[in-house]
XYZ file of C-alpha atoms in Angstrom:
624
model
C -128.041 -84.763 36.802
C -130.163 -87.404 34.263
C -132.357 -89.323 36.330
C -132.686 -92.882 35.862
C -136.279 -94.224 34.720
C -137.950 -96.264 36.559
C -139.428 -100.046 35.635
C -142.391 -99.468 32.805
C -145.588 -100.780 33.364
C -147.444 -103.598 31.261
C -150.250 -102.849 28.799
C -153.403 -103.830 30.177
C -156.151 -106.102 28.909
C -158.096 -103.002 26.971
C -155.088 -101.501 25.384
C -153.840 -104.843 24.298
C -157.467 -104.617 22.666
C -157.276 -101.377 21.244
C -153.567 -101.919 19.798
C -154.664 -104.967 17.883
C -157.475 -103.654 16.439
C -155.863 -100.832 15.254
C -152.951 -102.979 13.918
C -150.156 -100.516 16.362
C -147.202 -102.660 16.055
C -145.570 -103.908 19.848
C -143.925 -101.663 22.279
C -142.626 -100.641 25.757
C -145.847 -98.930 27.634
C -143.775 -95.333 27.976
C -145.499 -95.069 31.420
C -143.255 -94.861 34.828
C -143.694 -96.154 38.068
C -144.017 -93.704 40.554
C -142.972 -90.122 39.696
C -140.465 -89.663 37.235
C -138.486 -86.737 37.850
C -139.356 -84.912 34.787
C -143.202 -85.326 35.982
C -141.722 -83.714 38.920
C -140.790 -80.371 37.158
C -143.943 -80.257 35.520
C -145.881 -80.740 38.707
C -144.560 -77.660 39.863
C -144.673 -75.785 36.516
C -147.936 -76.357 35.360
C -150.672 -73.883 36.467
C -153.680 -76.344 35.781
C -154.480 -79.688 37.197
C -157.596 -81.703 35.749
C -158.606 -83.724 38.671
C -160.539 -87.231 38.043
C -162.362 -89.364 40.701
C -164.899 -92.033 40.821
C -168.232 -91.713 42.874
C -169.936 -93.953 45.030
C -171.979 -95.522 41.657
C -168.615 -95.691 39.952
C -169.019 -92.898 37.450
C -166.099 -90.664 36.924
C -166.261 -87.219 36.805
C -163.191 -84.594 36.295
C -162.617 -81.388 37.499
C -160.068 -78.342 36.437
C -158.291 -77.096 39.437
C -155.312 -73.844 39.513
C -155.011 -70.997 37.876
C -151.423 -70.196 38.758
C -147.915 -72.192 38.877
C -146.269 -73.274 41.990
C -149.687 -74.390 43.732
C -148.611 -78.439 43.549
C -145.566 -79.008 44.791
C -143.373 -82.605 44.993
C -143.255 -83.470 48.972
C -141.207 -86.617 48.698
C -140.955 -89.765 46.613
C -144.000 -90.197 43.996
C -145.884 -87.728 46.996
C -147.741 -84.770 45.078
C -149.320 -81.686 47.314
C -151.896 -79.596 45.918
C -153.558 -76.574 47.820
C -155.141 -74.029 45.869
C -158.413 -71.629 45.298
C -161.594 -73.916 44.510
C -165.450 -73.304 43.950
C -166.428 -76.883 45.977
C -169.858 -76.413 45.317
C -171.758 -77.144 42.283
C -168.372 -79.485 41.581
C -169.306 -82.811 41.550
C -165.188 -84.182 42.336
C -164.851 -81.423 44.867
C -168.168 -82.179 46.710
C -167.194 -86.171 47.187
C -163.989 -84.787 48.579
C -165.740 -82.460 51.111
C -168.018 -85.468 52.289
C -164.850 -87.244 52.638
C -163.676 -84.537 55.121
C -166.894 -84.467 56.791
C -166.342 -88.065 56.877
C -169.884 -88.174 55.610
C -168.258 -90.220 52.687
C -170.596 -93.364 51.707
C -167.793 -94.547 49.787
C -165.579 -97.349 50.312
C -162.953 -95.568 48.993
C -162.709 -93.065 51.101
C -161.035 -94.720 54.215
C -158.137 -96.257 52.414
C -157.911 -93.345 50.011
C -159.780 -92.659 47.173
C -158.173 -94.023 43.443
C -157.968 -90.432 41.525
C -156.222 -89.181 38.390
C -154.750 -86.197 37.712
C -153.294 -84.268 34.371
C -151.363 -81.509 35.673
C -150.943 -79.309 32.096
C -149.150 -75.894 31.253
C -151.340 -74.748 27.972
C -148.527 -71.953 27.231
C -146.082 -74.797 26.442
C -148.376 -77.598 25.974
C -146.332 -79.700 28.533
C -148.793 -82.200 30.739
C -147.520 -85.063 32.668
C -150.120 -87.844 33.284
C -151.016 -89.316 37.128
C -152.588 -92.529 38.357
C -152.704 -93.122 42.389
C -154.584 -92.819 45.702
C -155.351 -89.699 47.492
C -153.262 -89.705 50.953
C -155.907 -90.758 53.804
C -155.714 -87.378 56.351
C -154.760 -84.943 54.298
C -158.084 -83.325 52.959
C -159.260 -79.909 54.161
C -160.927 -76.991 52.842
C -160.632 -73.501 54.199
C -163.741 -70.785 53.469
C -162.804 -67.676 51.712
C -164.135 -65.064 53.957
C -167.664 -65.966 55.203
C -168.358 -67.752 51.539
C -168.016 -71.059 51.905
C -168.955 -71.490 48.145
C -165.186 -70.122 47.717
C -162.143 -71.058 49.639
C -158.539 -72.969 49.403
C -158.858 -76.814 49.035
C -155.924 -78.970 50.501
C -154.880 -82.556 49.355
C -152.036 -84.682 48.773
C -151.677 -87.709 46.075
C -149.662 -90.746 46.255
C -148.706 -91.211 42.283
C -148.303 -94.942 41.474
C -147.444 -94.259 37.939
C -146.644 -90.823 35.924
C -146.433 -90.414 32.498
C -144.829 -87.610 31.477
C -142.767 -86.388 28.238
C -142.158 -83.590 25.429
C -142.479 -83.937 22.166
C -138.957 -83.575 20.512
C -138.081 -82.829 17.688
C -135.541 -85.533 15.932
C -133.522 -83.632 13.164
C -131.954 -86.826 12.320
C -135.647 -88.125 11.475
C -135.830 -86.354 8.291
C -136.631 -82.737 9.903
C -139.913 -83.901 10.858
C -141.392 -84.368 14.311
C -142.338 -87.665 16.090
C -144.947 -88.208 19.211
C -143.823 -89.689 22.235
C -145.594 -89.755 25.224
C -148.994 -88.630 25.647
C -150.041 -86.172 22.493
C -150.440 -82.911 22.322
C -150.179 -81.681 18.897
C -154.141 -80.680 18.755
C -153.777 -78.034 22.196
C -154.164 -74.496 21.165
C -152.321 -72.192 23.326
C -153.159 -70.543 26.309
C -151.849 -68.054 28.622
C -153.552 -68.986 32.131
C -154.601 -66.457 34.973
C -156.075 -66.662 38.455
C -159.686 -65.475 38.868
C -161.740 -65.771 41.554
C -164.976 -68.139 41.027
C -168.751 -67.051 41.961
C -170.113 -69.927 41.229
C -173.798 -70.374 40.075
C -175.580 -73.093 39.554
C -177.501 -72.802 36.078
C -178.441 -76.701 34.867
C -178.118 -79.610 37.130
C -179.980 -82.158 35.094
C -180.522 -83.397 30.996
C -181.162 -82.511 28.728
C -178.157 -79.553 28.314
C -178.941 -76.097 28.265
C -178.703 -73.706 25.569
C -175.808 -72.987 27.651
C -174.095 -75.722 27.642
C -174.607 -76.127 23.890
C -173.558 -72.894 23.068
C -169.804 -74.192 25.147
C -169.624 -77.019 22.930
C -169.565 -75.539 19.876
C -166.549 -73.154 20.941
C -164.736 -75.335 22.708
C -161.686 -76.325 21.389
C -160.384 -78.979 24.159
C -161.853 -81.119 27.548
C -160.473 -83.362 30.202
C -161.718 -86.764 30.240
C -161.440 -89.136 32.907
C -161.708 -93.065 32.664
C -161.163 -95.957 34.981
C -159.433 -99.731 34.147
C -162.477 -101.222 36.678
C -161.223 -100.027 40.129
C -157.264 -100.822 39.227
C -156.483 -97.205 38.402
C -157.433 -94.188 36.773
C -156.116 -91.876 33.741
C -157.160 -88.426 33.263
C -156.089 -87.084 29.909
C -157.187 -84.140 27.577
C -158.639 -83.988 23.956
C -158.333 -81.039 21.601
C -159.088 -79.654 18.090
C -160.652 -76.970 16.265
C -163.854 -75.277 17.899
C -166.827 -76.918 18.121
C -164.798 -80.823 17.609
C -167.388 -82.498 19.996
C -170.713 -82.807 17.935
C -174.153 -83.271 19.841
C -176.064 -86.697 18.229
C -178.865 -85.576 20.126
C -180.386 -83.414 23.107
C -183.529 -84.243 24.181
C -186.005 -85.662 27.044
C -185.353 -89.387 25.917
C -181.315 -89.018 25.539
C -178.777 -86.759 25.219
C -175.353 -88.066 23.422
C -172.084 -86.417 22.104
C -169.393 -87.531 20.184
C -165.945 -86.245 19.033
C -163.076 -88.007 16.386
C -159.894 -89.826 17.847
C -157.649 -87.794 15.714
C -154.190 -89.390 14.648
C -151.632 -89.486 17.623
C -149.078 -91.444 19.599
C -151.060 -94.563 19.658
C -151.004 -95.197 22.912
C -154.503 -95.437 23.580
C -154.761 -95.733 26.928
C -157.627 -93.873 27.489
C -159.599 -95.800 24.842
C -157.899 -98.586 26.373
C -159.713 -97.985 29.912
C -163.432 -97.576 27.768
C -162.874 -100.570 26.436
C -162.906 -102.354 29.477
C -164.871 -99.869 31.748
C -167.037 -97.973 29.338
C -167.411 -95.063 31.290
C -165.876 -91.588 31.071
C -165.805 -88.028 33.006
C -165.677 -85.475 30.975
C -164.910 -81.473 32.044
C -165.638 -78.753 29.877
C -163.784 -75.310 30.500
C -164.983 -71.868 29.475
C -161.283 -70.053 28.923
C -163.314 -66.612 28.559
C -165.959 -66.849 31.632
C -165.258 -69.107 33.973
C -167.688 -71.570 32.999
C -167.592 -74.964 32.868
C -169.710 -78.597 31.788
C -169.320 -81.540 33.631
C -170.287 -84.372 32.290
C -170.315 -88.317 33.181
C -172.212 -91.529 31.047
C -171.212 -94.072 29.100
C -168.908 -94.721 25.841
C -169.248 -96.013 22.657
C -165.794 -96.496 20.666
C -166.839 -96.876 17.339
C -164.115 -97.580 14.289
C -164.259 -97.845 10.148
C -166.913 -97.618 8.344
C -169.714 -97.327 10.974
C -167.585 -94.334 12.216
C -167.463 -92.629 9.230
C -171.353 -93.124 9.116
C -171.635 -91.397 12.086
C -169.010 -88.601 11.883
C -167.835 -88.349 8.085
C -163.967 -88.331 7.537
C -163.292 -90.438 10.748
C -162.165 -93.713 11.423
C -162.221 -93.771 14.708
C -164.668 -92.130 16.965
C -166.093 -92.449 20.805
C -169.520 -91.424 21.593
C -170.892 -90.292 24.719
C -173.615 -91.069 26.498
C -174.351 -88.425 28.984
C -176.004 -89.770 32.332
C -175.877 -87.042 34.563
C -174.297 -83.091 33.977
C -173.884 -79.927 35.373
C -173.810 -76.579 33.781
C -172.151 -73.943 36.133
C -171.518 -70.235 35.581
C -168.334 -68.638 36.603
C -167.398 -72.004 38.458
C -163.720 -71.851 37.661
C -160.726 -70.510 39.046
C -159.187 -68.703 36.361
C -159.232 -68.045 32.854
C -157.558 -68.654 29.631
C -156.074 -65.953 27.153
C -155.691 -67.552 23.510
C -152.409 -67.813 21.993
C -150.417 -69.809 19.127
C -153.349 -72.261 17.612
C -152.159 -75.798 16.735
C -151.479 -76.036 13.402
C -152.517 -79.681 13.341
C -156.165 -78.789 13.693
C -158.549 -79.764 10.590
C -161.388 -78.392 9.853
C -164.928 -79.652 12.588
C -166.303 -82.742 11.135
C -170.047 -82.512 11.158
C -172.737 -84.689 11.329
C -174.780 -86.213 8.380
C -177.455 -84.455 9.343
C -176.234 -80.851 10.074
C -175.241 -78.038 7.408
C -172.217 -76.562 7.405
C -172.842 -73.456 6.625
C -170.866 -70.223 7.125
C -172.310 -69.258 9.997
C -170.580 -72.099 11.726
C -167.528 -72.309 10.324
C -164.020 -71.635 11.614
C -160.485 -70.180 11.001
C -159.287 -73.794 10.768
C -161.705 -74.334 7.207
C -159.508 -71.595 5.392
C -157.120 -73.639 3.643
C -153.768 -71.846 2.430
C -151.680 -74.065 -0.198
C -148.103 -74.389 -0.678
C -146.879 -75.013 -3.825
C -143.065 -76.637 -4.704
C -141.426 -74.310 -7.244
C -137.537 -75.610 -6.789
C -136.267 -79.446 -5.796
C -132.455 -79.294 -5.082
C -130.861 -83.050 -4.232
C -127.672 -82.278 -1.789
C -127.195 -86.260 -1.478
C -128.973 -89.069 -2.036
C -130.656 -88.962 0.945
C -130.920 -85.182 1.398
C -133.005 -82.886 -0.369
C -134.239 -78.732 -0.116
C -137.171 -77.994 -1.300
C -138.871 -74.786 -1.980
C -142.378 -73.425 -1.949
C -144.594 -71.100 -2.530
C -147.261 -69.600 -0.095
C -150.755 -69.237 -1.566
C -152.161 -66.755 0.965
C -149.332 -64.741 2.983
C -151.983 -62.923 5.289
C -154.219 -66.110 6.283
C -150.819 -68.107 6.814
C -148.702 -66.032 8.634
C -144.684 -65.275 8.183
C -142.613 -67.270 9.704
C -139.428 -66.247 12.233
C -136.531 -68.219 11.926
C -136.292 -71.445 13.945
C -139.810 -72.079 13.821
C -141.219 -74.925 11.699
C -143.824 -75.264 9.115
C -146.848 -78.125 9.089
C -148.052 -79.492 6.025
C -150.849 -81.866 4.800
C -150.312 -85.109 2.803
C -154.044 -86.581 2.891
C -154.611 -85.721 0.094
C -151.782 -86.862 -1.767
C -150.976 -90.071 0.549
C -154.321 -91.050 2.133
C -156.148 -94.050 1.247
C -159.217 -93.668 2.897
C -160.167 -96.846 5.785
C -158.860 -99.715 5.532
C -159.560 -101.959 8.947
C -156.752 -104.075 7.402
C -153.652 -102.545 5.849
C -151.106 -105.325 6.543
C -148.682 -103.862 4.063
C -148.577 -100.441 6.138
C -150.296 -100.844 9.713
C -148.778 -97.618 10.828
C -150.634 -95.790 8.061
C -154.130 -96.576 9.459
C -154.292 -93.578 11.925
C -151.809 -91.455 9.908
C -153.181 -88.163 9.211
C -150.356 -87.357 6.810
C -149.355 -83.908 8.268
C -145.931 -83.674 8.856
C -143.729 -80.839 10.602
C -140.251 -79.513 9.417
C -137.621 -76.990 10.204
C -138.252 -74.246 8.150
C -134.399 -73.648 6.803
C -134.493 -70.305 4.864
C -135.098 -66.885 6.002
C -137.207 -63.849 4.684
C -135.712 -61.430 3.029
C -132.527 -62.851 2.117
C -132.814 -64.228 -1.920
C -136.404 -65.627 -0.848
C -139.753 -63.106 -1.267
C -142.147 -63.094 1.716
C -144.153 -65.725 -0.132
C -141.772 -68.453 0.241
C -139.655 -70.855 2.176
C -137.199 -73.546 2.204
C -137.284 -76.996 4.186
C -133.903 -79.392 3.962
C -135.184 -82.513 4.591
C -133.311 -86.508 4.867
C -135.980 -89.037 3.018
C -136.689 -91.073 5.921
C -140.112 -92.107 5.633
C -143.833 -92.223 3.395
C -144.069 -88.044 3.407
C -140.443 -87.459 2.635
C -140.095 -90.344 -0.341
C -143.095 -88.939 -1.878
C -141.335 -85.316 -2.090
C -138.137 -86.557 -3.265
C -140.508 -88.212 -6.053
C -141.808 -85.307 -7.224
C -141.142 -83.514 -10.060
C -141.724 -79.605 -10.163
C -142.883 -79.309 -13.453
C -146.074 -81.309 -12.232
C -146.925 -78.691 -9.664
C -147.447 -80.254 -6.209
C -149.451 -78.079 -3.985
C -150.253 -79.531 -0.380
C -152.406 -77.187 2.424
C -150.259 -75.321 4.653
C -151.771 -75.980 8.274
C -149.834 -73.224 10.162
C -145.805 -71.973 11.119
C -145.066 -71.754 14.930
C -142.490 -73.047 17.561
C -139.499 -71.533 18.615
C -135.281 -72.507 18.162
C -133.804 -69.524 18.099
C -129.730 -68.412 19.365
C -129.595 -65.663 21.253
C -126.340 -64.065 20.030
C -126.972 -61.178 21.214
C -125.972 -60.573 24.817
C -121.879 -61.161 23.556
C -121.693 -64.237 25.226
C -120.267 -67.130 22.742
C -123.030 -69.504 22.250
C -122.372 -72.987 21.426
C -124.740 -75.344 19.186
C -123.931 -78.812 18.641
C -125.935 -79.731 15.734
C -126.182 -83.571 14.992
C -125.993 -84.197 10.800
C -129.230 -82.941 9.491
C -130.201 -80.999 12.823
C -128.330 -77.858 11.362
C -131.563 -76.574 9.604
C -132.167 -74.308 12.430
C -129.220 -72.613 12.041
C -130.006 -72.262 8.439
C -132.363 -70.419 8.819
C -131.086 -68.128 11.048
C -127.061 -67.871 9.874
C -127.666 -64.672 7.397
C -128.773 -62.399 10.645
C -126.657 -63.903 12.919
C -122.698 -62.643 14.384
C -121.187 -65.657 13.638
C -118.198 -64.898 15.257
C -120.538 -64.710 18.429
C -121.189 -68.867 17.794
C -119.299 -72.000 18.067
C -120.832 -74.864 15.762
C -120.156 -78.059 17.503
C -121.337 -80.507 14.295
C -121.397 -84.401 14.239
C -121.470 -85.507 10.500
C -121.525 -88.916 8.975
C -119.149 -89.190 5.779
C -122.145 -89.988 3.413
C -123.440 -86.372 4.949
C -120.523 -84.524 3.414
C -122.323 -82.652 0.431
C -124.622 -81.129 3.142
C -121.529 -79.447 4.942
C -120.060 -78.739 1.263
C -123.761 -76.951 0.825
C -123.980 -75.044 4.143
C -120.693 -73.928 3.735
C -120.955 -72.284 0.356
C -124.061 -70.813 1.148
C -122.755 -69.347 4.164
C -119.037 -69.060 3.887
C -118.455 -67.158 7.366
C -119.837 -70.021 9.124
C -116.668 -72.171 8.087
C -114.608 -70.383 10.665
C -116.592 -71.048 13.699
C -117.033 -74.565 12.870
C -115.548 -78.062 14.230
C -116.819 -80.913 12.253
C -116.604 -84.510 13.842
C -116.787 -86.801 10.869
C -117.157 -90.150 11.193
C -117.744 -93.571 8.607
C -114.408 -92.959 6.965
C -112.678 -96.010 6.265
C -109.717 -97.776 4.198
C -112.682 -98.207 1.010
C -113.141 -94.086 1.407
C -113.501 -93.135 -2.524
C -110.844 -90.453 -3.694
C -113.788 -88.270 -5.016
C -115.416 -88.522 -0.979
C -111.105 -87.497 0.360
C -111.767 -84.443 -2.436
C -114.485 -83.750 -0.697
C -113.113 -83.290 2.847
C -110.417 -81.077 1.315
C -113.067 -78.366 -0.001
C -114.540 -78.737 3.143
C -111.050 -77.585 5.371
C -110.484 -75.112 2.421
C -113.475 -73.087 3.806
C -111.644 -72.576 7.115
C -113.201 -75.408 9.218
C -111.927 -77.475 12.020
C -112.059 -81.131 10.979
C -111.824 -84.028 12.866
C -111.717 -87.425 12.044
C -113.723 -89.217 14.460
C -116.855 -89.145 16.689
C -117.499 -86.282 19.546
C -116.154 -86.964 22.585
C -116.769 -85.792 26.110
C -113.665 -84.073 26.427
C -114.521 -82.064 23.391
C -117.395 -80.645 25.042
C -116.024 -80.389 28.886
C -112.797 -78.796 27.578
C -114.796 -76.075 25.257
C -113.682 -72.363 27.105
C -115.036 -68.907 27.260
C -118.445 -70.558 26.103
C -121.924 -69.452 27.373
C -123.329 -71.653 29.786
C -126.217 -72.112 28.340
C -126.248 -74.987 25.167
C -127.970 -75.070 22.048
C -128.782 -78.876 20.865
C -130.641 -80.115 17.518
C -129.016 -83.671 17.342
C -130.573 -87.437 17.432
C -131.917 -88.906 20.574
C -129.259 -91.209 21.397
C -126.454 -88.218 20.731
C -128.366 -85.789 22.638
C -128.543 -88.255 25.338
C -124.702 -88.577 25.608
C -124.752 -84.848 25.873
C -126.781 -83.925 28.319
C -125.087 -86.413 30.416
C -121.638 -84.321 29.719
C -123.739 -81.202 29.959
C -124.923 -81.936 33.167
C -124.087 -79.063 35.244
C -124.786 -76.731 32.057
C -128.389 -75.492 31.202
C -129.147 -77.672 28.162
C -131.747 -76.164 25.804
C -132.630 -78.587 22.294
C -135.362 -78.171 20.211
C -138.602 -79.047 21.481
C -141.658 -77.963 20.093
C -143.961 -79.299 22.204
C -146.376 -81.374 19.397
């Protein structure tokens, strides 16, 4: 049944800070109180947990903890249980937990149990949901593997005051292009996570970093940080890019110091919100291919405009990292991570002033594959298809249907930093790389070199394509294709897919290779939306058939041409209705699947998975 969200919590004193001075307009702090019941199911689904505590100096430090699903488990309201297979030593979070055992604990803390963080994250999906709360006094214990007590299962059980914990969906009604909510997580590469069992050996305890450690950072493409608002609560949160994002400033006897770009994302900040009021972070480093792993604790820098570009070219917002104390240990972790679908968000590494970028150190990420627009077709006003060209089939990749395709704007749409930009705050962190449905299929009219998008001109990206003309040969990079929407008509069931005006791209995409009669199109049209169902229809005449339309906006001041209109549309052979979707038009549908396809706005997809509620719901999501 849909759960009812709890009370949101206020923004704090240092994202208040960080909001204004990056000019993010006013809004509800997305965090719950508690745990929401979606942070719930990913508790239990995620196989990783990055753990983050303070010490008895308060310094944070964050550990990665898991290796397999299932091993945190809800035990009651906002109550999280975690037992699993640990390396405790060498681990600076796990050794403050086994002195609280011991009750050899100096800190104050530990009694009243200890303020901790937690991010537990599935990297196959990129779903994370966000913890703040207290570790439950009592309910620590460790149990040796064998006669190794380097190895063995720790126990412990959180009390989550506040969760934060949401996909990223994609709103077709938004012009086909994706929008952040929650946490980010559109710079996470993929990864399929398995158990292994640590041996854990101790190889650098003290600055500055091993060759090591150095050669981690420059192939790591994501950590766990961990930061503190004073001792009010924690946030544990994760940071990804291409290879080699975080950038050593320096490594020597007198100081060692890293730093790594704030990339564009939901604008929530809250983790720069903590530094700015606590400027200390915890930082983990994982080794997905040997168990390895950095931890690191010091203080932060955040560092924005023009003296961030100085430091880290390309950036306008940066935090350094001023590394007090770390530890390099070999085969330390509890599992390992197999690569899989890379973010197509990810730029090329940033490097410092001072280094070279030469090919030796490069990565996939600085080939750069081009589309080009070849065809501009205007459905409506507000509705456009567009067609491009790929430059480099091999290095980009061919696409399935129901998968999406990322492209890059900068170039075209960026204006460089601007601390002030009062005519377009939102634009100040805007990386210009949007996502949309990619609404053709290969092999049907279209050569393996190109694609289609159908697209509503909703915002800066869109209104700049609908401005273009072809003859002046727009070509923006291609960052990647990936996700997944695709019906399975294929087991005989009849699937239905309520698509909500513009969310029918999908389906586009994938009508040609479909059994139509095997489908049941459920689609909720505006009136000023009618050329689009005019389009789909004679494009895919078949599709008619299967089809109720609920059309709504018609009115006594309906033009004859727009009544025309609705009369080609019931001359294809589809069901039309006059009005907006109703329950009973869902809860009435028989000999359906039980399973439901959605690609609809946020406020009709809400309605429906309230009257889908005992049906298993599945709506595009790709997880950015």
């Amino acid at each position: 049944m849909p759960s009812v969200r709890p009370l949101p919590q206020e923004w704090h004193d240092g994202e208040k800070y960080m909001h204004s001075l990056l000019r993010v307009p006013e809004g509800e702090n997305p965090t719950s109180r508690g745990l929401s019941s979606y942070g719930s199911y990913l508790v239990h689904r995620s196989p990783l947990l990055a753990l983050g505590i303070l010490d008895c100096e308060g310094r944070p430090w964050t550990t990665i903890l898991g290796g397999e699903s299932a091993f945190m488990r809800p035990l009651g309201p906002s109550i999280v249980g975690i037992r699993t297979l640990a390396a405790p030593r060498f681990d600076p979070v796990l050794e403050l937990l086994l002195l609280d055992i011991q009750g050899g604990g100096a800190d104050k803390q530990a009694n009243d149990g200890r303020i901790v963080s937690g991010l537990p994250i599935d990297l196959a999906t990129r779903n994370r949901v966000k913890l703040s709360g207290r570790l439950v006094p009592g309910r620590l214990a460790f149990e040796a593997h064998g006669n190794d007590d380097s190895v063995g299962k720790i126990q412990l059980m959180i009390n989550v005051e506040s969760s934060l914990g949401m996909r990223l969906l994609l709103s077709i009604l938004n012009g086909g292009n994706l929008t952040m909510k929650g946490n980010c997580p559109k710079y996470l590469n993929k990864k399929l996570i398995i158990p292994d069992l640590p041996k854990p050996v101790m190889i650098a305890d003290s600055l500055p970093l091993p060759e090591e450690a150095l050669r981690l950072l420059a192939k790591a493409d994501m950590f766990f940080i961990s930061s503190s608002n004073h001792d009010a609560a924690m946030g544990t949160n994760h940071r990804g890019g291409p290879p080699g994002f975080v950038r050593v400033l320096n490594n020597d006897s007198s100081s060692t110091s890293l730093i790594f770009p704030e990339y564009s994302g939901n604008r929530l900040y809250q983790t720069l919100g903590n530094l700015q009021v606590y400027p200390k972070a915890g930082l983990v480093v994982p080794d997905f291919d040997t168990q390895g792993v950095l931890y690191l604790t010091g203080t932060t820098e955040i560092i924005v405009g023009k003296a961030a570009a100085a430091l880290l070219p390309r950036s306008n917002l940066v935090v350094q990292i001023n590394v007090t104390a770390a530890r390099f240990v070999q085969q330390g972790l509890a599992f390992r991570g197999l690569p899989r679908e890379l973010s197509p968000y990810n730029p090329s590494v940033r490097f410092l002033p001072s280094e070279h970028a030469s090919l030796d150190v490069r990565t996939a990420y600085d080939a750069t594959v081009y589309a080009k627009l070849l065809e501009k077709d205007l459905i409506s006003p507000s509705i456009a298809r567009f067609r491009f060209s790929v430059s480099d089939v091999k290095a980009a990749g061919k696409y399935n249907p129901g998968q999406y395709v990322a492209l890059g704007f900068e170039d075209e749409l960026g204006m460089g930093y601007s601390h002030m930009r009062d005519d377009d705050p939102k634009s100040l962190n805007d990386d210009y790389v949007r996502t949309f449905t990619v609404s053709s299929s290969r092999g049907n009219d279209l050569p393996d070199d190109q694609f289609e998008i159908t697209v509503r001109n909703v915002g800066v990206v869109t209104d700049f394509l609908f401005r273009q003309q072809v003859r002046a040969g727009l070509e923006v990079p291609l960052k990647g294709f990936g996700g997944s929407f695709a019906l399975p008509i294929t087991t005989g069931e009849i699937v239905p897919f309520v698509a909500g005006g513009i969310g029918i791209t999908p389906l586009l995409a994938q009508a040609a290779d479909l059994k139509l009669d095997l489908l049941r199109l459920f689609w909720v049209v505006n009136v000023r939306d009618i050329n689009l169902v005019i389009d789909t229809f004679q494009r895919h005449p078949s599709l008619a058939h299967f089809t109720r339309i609920f059309l709504s906006g018609i009115n006594e001041s309906t033009s004859k041409e727009t009544k025309e209109e609705l009369q080609k549309v019931e001359h294809f052979g589809a069901h039309l209705v006059i009005r907006r979707i109703l329950s009973s038009d869902i809860t009435v549908a028989r000999d359906l699947s039980p399973t439901w396809y959605l690609c609809t706005g946020t406020a009709l997809r809400k309605s429906l998975l309230e009257w889908l509620s005992r049906k298993k719901v599945v709506y595009e999501d790709f997880n950015y």
